[in-house]
PDB file of C-alpha atoms in Angstrom:
ATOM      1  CA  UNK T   1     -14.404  23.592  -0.763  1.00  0.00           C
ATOM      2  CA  UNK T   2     -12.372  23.043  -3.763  1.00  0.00           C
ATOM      3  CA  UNK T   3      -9.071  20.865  -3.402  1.00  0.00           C
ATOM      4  CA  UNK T   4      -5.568  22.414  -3.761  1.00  0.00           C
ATOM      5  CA  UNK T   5      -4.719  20.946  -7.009  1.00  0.00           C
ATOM      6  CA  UNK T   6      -8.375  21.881  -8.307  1.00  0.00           C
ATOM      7  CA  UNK T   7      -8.802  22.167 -12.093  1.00  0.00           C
ATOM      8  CA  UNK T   8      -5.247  21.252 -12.354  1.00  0.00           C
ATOM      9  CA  UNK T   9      -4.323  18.722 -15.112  1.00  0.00           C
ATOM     10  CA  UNK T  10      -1.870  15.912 -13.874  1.00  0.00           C
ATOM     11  CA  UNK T  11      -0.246  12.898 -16.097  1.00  0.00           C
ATOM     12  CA  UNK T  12       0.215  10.217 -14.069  1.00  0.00           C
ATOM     13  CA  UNK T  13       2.277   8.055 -15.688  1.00  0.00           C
ATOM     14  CA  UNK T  14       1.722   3.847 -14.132  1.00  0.00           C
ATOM     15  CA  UNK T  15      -0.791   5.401 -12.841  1.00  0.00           C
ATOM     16  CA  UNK T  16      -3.094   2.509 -12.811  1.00  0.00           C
ATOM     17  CA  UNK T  17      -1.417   0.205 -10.740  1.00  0.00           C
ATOM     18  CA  UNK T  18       0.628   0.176  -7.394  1.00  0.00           C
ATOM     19  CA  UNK T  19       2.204   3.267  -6.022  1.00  0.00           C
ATOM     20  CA  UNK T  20       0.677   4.949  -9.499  1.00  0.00           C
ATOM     21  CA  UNK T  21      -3.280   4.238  -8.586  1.00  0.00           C
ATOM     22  CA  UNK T  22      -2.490   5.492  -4.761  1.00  0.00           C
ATOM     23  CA  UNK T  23      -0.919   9.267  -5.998  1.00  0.00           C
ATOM     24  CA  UNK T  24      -3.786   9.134  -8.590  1.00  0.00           C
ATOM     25  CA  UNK T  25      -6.686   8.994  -6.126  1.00  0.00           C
ATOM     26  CA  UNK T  26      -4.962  11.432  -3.717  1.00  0.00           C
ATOM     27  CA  UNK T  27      -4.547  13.716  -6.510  1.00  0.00           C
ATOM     28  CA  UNK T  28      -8.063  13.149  -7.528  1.00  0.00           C
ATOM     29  CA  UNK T  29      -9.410  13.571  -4.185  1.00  0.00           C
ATOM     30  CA  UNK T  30      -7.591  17.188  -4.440  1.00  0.00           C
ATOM     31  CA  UNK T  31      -9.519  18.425  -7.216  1.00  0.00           C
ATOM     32  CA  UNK T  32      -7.078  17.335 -10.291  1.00  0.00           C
ATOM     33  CA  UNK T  33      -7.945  16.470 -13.256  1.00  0.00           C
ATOM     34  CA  UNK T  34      -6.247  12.776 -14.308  1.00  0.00           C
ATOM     35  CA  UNK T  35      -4.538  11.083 -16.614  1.00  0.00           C
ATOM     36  CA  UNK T  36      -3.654   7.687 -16.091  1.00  0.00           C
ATOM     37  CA  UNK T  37      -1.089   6.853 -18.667  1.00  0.00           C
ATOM     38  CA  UNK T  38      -0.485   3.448 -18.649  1.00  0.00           C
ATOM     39  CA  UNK T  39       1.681   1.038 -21.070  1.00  0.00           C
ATOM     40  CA  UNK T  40      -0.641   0.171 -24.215  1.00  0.00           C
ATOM     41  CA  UNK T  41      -0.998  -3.434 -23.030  1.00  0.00           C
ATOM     42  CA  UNK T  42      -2.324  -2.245 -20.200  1.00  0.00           C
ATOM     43  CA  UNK T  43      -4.657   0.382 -21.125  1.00  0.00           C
ATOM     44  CA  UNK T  44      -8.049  -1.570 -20.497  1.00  0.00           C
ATOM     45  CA  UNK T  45      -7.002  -1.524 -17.030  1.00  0.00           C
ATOM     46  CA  UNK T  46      -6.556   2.167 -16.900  1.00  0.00           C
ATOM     47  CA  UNK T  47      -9.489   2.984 -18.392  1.00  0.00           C
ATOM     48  CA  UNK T  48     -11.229   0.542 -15.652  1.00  0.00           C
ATOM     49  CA  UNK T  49      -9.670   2.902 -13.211  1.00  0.00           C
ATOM     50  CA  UNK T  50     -10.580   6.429 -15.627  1.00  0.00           C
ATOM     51  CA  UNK T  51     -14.418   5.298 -15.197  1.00  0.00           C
ATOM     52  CA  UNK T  52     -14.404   4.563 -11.330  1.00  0.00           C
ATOM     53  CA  UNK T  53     -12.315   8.135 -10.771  1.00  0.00           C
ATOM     54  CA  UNK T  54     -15.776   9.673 -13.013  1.00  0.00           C
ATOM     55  CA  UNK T  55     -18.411   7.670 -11.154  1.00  0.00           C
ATOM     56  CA  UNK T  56     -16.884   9.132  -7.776  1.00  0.00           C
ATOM     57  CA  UNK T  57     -17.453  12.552  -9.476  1.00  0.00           C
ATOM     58  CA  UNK T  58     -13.333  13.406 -10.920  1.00  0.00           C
ATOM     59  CA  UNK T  59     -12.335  13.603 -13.950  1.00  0.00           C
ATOM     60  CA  UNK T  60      -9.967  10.812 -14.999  1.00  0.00           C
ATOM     61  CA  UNK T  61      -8.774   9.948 -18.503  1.00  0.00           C
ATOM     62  CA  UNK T  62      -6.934   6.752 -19.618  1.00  0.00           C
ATOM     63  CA  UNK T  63      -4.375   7.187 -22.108  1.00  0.00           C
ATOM     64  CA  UNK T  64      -1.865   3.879 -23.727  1.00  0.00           C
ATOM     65  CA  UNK T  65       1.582   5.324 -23.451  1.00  0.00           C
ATOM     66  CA  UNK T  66       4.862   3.318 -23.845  1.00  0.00           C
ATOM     67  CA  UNK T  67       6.992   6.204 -22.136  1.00  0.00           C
ATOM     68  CA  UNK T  68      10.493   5.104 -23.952  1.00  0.00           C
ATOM     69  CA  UNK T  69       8.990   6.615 -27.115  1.00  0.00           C
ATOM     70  CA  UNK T  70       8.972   9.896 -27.782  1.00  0.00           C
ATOM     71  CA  UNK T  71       5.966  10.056 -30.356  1.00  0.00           C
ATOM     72  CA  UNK T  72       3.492   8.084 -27.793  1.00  0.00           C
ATOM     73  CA  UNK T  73       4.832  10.777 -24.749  1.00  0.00           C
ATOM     74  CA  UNK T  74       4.169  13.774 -27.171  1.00  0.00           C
ATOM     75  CA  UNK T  75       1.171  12.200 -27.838  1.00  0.00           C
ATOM     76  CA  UNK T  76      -0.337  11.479 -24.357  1.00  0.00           C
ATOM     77  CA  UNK T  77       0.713  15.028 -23.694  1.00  0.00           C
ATOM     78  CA  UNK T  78      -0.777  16.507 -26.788  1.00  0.00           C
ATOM     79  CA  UNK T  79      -4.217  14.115 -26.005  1.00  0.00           C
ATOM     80  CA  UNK T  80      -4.107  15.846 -22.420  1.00  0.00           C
ATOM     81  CA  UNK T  81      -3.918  19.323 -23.223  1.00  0.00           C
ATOM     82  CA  UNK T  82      -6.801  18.704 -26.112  1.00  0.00           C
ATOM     83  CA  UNK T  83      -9.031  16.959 -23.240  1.00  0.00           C
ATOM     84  CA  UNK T  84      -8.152  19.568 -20.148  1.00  0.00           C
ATOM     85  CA  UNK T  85      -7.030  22.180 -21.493  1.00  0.00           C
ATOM     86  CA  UNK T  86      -3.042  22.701 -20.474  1.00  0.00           C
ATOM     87  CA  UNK T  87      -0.745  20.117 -18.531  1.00  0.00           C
ATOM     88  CA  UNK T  88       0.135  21.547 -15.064  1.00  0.00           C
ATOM     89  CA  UNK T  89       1.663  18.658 -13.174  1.00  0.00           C
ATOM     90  CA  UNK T  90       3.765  15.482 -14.803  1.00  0.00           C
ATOM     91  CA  UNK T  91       4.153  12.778 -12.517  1.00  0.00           C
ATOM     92  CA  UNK T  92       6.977   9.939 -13.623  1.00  0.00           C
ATOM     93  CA  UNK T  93       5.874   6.880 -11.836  1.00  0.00           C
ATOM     94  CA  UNK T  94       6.173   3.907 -14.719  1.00  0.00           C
ATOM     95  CA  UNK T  95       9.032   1.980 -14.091  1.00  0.00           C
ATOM     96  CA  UNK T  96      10.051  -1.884 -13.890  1.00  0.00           C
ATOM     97  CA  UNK T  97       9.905  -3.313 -10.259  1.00  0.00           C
ATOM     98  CA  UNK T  98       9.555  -6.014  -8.275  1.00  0.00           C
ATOM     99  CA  UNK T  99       8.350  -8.955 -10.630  1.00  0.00           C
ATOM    100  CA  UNK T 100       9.066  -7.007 -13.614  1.00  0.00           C
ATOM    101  CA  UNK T 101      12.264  -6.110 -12.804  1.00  0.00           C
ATOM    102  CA  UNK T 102      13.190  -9.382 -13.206  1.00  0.00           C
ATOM    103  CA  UNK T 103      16.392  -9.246 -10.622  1.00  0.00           C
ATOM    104  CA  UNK T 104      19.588 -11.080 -10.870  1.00  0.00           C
ATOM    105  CA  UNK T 105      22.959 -11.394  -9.737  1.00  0.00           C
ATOM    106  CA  UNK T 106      25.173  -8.881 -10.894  1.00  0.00           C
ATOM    107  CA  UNK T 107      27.551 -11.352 -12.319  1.00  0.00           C
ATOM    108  CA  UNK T 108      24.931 -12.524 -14.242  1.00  0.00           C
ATOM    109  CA  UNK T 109      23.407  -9.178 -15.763  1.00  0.00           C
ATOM    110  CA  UNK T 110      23.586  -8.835 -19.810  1.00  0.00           C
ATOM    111  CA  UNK T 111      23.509  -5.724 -22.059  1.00  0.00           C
ATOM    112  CA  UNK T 112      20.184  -6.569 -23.073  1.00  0.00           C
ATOM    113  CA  UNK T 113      18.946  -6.070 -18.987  1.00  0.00           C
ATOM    114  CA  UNK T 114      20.739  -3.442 -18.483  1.00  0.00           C
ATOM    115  CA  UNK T 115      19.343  -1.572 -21.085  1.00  0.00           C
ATOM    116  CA  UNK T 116      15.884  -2.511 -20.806  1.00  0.00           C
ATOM    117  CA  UNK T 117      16.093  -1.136 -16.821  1.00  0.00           C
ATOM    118  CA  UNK T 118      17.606   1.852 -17.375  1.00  0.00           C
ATOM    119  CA  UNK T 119      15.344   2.492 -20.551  1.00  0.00           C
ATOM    120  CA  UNK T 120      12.598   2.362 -18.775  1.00  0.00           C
ATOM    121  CA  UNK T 121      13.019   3.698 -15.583  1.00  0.00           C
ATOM    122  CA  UNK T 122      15.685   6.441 -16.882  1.00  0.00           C
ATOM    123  CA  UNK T 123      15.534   7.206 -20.058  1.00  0.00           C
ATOM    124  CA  UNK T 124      11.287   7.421 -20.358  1.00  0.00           C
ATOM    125  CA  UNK T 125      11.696   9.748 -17.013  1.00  0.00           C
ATOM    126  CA  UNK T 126      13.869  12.238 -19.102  1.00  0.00           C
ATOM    127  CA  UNK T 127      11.239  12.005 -22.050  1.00  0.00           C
ATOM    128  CA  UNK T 128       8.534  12.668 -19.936  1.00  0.00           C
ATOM    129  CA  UNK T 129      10.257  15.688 -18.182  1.00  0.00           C
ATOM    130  CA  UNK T 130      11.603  17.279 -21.258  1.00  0.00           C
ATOM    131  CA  UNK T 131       8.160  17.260 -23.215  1.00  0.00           C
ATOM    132  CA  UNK T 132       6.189  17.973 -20.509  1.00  0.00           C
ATOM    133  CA  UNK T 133       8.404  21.128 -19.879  1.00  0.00           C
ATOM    134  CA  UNK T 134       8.025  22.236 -23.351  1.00  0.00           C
ATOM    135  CA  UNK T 135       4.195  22.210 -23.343  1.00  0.00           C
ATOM    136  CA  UNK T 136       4.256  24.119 -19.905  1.00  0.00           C
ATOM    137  CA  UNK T 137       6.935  26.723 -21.420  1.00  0.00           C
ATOM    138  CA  UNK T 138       4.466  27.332 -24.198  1.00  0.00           C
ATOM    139  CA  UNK T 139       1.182  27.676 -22.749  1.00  0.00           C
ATOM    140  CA  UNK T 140       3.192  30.039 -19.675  1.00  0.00           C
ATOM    141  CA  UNK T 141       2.357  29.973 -15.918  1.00  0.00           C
ATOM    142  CA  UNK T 142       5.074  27.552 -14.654  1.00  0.00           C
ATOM    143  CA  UNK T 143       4.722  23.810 -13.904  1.00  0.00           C
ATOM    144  CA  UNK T 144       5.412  21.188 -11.203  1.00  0.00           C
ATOM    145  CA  UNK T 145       7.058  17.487 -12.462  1.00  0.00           C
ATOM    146  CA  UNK T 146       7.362  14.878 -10.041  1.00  0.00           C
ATOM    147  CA  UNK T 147       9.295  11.562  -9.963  1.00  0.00           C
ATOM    148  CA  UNK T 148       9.298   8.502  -8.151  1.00  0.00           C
ATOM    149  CA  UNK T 149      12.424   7.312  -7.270  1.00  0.00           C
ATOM    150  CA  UNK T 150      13.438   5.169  -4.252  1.00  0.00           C
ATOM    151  CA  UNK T 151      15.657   4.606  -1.469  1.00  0.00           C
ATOM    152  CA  UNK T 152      17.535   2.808  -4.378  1.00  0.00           C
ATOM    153  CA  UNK T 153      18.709   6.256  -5.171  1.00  0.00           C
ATOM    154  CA  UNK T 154      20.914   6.286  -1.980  1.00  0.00           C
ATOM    155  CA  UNK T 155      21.625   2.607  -0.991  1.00  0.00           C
ATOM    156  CA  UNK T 156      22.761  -0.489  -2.934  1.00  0.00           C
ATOM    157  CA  UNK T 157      19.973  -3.489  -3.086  1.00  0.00           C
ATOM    158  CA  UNK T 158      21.133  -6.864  -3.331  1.00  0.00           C
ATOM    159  CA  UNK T 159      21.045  -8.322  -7.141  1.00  0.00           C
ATOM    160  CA  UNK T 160      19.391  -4.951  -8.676  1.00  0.00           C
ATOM    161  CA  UNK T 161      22.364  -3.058  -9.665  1.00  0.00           C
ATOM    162  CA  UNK T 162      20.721  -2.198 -12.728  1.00  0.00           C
ATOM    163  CA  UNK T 163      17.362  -0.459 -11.202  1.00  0.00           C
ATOM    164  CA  UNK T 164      19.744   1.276  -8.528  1.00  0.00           C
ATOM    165  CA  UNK T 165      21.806   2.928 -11.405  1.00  0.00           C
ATOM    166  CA  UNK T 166      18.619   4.095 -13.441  1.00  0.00           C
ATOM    167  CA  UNK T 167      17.001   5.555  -9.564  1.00  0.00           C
ATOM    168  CA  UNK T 168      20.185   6.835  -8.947  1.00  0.00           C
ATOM    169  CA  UNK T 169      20.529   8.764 -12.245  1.00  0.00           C
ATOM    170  CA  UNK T 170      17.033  10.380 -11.667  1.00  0.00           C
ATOM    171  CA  UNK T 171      18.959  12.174  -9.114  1.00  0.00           C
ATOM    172  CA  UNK T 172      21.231  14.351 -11.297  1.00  0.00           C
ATOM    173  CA  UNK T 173      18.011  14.365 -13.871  1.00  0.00           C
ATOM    174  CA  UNK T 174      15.959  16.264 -11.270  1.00  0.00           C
ATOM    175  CA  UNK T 175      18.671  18.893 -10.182  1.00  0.00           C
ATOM    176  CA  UNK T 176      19.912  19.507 -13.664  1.00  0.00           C
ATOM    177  CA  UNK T 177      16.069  19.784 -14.839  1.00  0.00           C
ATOM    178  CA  UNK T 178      15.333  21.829 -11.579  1.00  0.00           C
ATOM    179  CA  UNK T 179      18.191  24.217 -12.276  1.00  0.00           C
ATOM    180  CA  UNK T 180      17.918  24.904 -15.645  1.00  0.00           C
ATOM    181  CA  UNK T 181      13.756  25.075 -15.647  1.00  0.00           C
ATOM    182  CA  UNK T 182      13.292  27.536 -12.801  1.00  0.00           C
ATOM    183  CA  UNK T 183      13.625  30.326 -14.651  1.00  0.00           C
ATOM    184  CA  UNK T 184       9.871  29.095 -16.493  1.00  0.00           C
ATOM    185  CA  UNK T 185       8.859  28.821 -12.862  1.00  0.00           C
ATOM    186  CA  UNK T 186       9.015  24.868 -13.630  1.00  0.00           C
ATOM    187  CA  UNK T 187       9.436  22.946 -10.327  1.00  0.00           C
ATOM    188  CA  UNK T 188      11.584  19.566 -10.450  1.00  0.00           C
ATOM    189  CA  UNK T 189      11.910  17.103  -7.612  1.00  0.00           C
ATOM    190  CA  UNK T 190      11.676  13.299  -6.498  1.00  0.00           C
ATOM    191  CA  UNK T 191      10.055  10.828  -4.203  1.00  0.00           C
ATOM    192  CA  UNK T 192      11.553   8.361  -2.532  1.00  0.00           C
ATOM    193  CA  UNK T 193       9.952   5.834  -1.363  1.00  0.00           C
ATOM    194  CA  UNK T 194      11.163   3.004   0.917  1.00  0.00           C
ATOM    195  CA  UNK T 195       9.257  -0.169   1.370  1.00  0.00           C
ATOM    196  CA  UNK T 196       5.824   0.241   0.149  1.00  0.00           C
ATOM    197  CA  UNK T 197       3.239  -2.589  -0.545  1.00  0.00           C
ATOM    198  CA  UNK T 198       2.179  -3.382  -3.506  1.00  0.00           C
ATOM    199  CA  UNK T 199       1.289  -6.420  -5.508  1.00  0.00           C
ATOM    200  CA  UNK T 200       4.271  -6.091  -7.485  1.00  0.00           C
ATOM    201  CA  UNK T 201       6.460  -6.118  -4.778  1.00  0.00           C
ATOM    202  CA  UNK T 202       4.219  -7.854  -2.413  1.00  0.00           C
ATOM    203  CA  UNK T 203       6.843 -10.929  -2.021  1.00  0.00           C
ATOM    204  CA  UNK T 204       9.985  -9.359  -2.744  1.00  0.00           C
ATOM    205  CA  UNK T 205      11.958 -10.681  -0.339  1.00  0.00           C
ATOM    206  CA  UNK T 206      11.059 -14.187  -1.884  1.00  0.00           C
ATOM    207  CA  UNK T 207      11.964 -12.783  -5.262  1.00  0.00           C
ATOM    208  CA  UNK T 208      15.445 -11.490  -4.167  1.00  0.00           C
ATOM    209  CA  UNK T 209      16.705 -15.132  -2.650  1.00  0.00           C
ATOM    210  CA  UNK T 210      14.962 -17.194  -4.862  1.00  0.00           C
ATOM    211  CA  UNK T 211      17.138 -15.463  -8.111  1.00  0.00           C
ATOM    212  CA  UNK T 212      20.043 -16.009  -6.120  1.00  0.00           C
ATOM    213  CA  UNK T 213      20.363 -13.208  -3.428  1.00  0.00           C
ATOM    214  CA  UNK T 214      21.735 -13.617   0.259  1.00  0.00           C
ATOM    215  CA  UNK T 215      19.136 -11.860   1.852  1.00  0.00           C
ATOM    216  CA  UNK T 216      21.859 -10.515   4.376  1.00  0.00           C
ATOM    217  CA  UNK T 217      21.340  -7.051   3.304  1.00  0.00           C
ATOM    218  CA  UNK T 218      17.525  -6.016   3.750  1.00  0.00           C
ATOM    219  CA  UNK T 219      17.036  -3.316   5.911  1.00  0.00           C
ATOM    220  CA  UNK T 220      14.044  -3.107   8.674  1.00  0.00           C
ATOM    221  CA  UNK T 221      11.839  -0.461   8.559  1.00  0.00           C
ATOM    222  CA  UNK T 222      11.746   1.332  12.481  1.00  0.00           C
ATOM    223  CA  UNK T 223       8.023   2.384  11.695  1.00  0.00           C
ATOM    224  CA  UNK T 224       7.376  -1.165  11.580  1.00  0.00           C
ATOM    225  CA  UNK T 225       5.114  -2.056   8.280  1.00  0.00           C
ATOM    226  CA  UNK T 226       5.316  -1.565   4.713  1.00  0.00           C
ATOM    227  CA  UNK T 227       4.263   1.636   3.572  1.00  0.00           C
ATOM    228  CA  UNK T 228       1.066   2.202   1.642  1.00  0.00           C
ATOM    229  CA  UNK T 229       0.505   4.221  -2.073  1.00  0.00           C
ATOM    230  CA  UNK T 230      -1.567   5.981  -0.528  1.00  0.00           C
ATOM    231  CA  UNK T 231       1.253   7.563   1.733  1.00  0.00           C
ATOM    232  CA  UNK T 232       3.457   8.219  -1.513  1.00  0.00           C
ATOM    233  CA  UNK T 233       0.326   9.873  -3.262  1.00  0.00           C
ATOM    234  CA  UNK T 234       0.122  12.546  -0.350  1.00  0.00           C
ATOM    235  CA  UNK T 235       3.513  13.651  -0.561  1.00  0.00           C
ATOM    236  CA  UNK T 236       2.919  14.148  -4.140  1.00  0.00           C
ATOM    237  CA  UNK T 237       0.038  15.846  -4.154  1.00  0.00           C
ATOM    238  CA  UNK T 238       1.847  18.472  -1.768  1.00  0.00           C
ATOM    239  CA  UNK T 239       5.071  18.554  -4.153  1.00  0.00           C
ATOM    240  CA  UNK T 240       1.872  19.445  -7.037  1.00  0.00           C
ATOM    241  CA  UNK T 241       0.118  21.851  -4.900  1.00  0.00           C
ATOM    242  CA  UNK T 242       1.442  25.360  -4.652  1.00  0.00           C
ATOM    243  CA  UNK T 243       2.027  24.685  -0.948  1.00  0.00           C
ATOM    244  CA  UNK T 244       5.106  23.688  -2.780  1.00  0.00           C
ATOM    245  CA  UNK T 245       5.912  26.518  -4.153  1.00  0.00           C
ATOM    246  CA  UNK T 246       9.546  26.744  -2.958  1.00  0.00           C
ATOM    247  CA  UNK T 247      10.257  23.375  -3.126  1.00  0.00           C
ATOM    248  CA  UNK T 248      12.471  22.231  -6.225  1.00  0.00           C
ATOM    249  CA  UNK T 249      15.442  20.357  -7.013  1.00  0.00           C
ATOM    250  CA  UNK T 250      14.903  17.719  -3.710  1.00  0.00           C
ATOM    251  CA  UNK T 251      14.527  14.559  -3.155  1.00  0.00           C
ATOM    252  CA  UNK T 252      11.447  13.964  -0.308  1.00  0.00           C
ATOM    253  CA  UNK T 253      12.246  10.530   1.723  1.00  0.00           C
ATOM    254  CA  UNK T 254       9.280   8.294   2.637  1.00  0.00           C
ATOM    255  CA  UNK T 255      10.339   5.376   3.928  1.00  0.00           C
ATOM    256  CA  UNK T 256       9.269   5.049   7.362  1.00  0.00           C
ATOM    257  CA  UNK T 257      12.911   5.665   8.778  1.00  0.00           C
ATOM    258  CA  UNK T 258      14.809   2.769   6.332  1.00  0.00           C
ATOM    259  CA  UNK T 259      17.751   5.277   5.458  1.00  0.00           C
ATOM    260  CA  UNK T 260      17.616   6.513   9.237  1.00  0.00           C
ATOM    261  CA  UNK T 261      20.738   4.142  10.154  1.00  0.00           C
TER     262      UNK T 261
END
């Protein structure tokens, strides 16, 4: 029985690592075909991951992508369509956290930070949108973009003022992208996740007070663990599927109750 995103191609973008390898093996396991877009530096990793989706019978394909350049995104996207055919589904998961975030007191934030954080996890999500919405304008039928935001988007975190501005911003991205693009029968929306294991994040709490932080303001989760990719990738492969097909424009909360109280 074929999979509800079968034969559709998806950029993943991270999609290697973390919450980025769990949506690509749910989307996988639906019948999509993958691209794992990864930062250049990393792309021997992705195409690790590209050959163990095609041994379990998918089809993956690892692409080198720095998503902050326009060239490299129209690239990846032009590489994808000449491999699969068209680009149905963009998923904007790349972004600096945890380690790579490299948090810090507010008081203590430069330009050069700031810039690099919102770069990244802003400004590459509005590349990505905007060229994947011109190749699915051209080649007709509609499209479904996905990002990954976070609770972030909603609450302040303690000595990340930075990454909560750029997740914040993806808010207004995804309505004003949902808005305008659903006349091309384009679907926009976000993921949020709340506290989800990974082994960038895996000792965050560490990372937090040991650049400085109080540690007075982390929230407990009610479910009571840390959520998994693999719970993020399911919510996105529903958000890709045409299950979804009157869903745009919204932010979908996973965080095991964190925003609850």
């Amino acid at each position: 029985m074929a999979g509800r995103l079968h034969d559709k191609a998806v950029i993943i973008t991270g999609g290697a690592t973390g919450i980025g390898w769990g949506i690509t093996q749910c989307c996988a396991r639906d019948g999509a075909r993958v691209v794992l877009a990864q930062r250049p530096a990393d792309i021997q990793l992705a195409e690790e991951k590209a050959t163990e989706l095609q041994a379990a019978g998918h089809g993956g394909l690892a692409i080198g992508c720095d998503i902050t350049n326009r060239d490299q995104v129209r690239d990846m996207i032009a590489r994808t369509v000449s491999e699969f055919g068209r680009l149905d589904v963009m998923v904007n998961n790349a972004a600096l956290t945890g380690a790579s975030a490299e948090v810090r007191p507010f008081l203590d934030e430069t330009d050069e930070h700031w810039r690099k954080l919102i770069d990244v996890n802003l400004n590459g999500a509005f590349i990505c949108t905007q060229e994947a919405a011109f190749q699915m304008v051209r080649q007709g039928g509609g499209g479904s973009i996905i990002s990954i935001s976070s609770v972030a988007q909603f609450a302040a975190q303690e000595n990340a003022t930075p990454y909560c501005a750029a997740k914040a911003g993806l808010d207004g991205l995804n309505k004003g992208a949902a808005l305008e693009l659903a006349a091309h029968n384009i679907r926009v929306n976000l993921v949020a996740p709340g506290d989800i294991y990974t082994e960038a994040n895996a000792d965050i709490t560490e990372q937090v007070t040991s650049a400085g932080g109080t540690g007075r303001y982390f929230r407990h989760t009610p479910l009571g663990r840390r959520g998994k990719p693999s719970e993020i990738g399911a919510v996105v492969a529903f958000l890709a599927s045409d299950e979804a097909s009157f869903v745009t424009g919204a932010t979908w909360l996973v965080d095991g109750g964190f925003l609850s109280y």
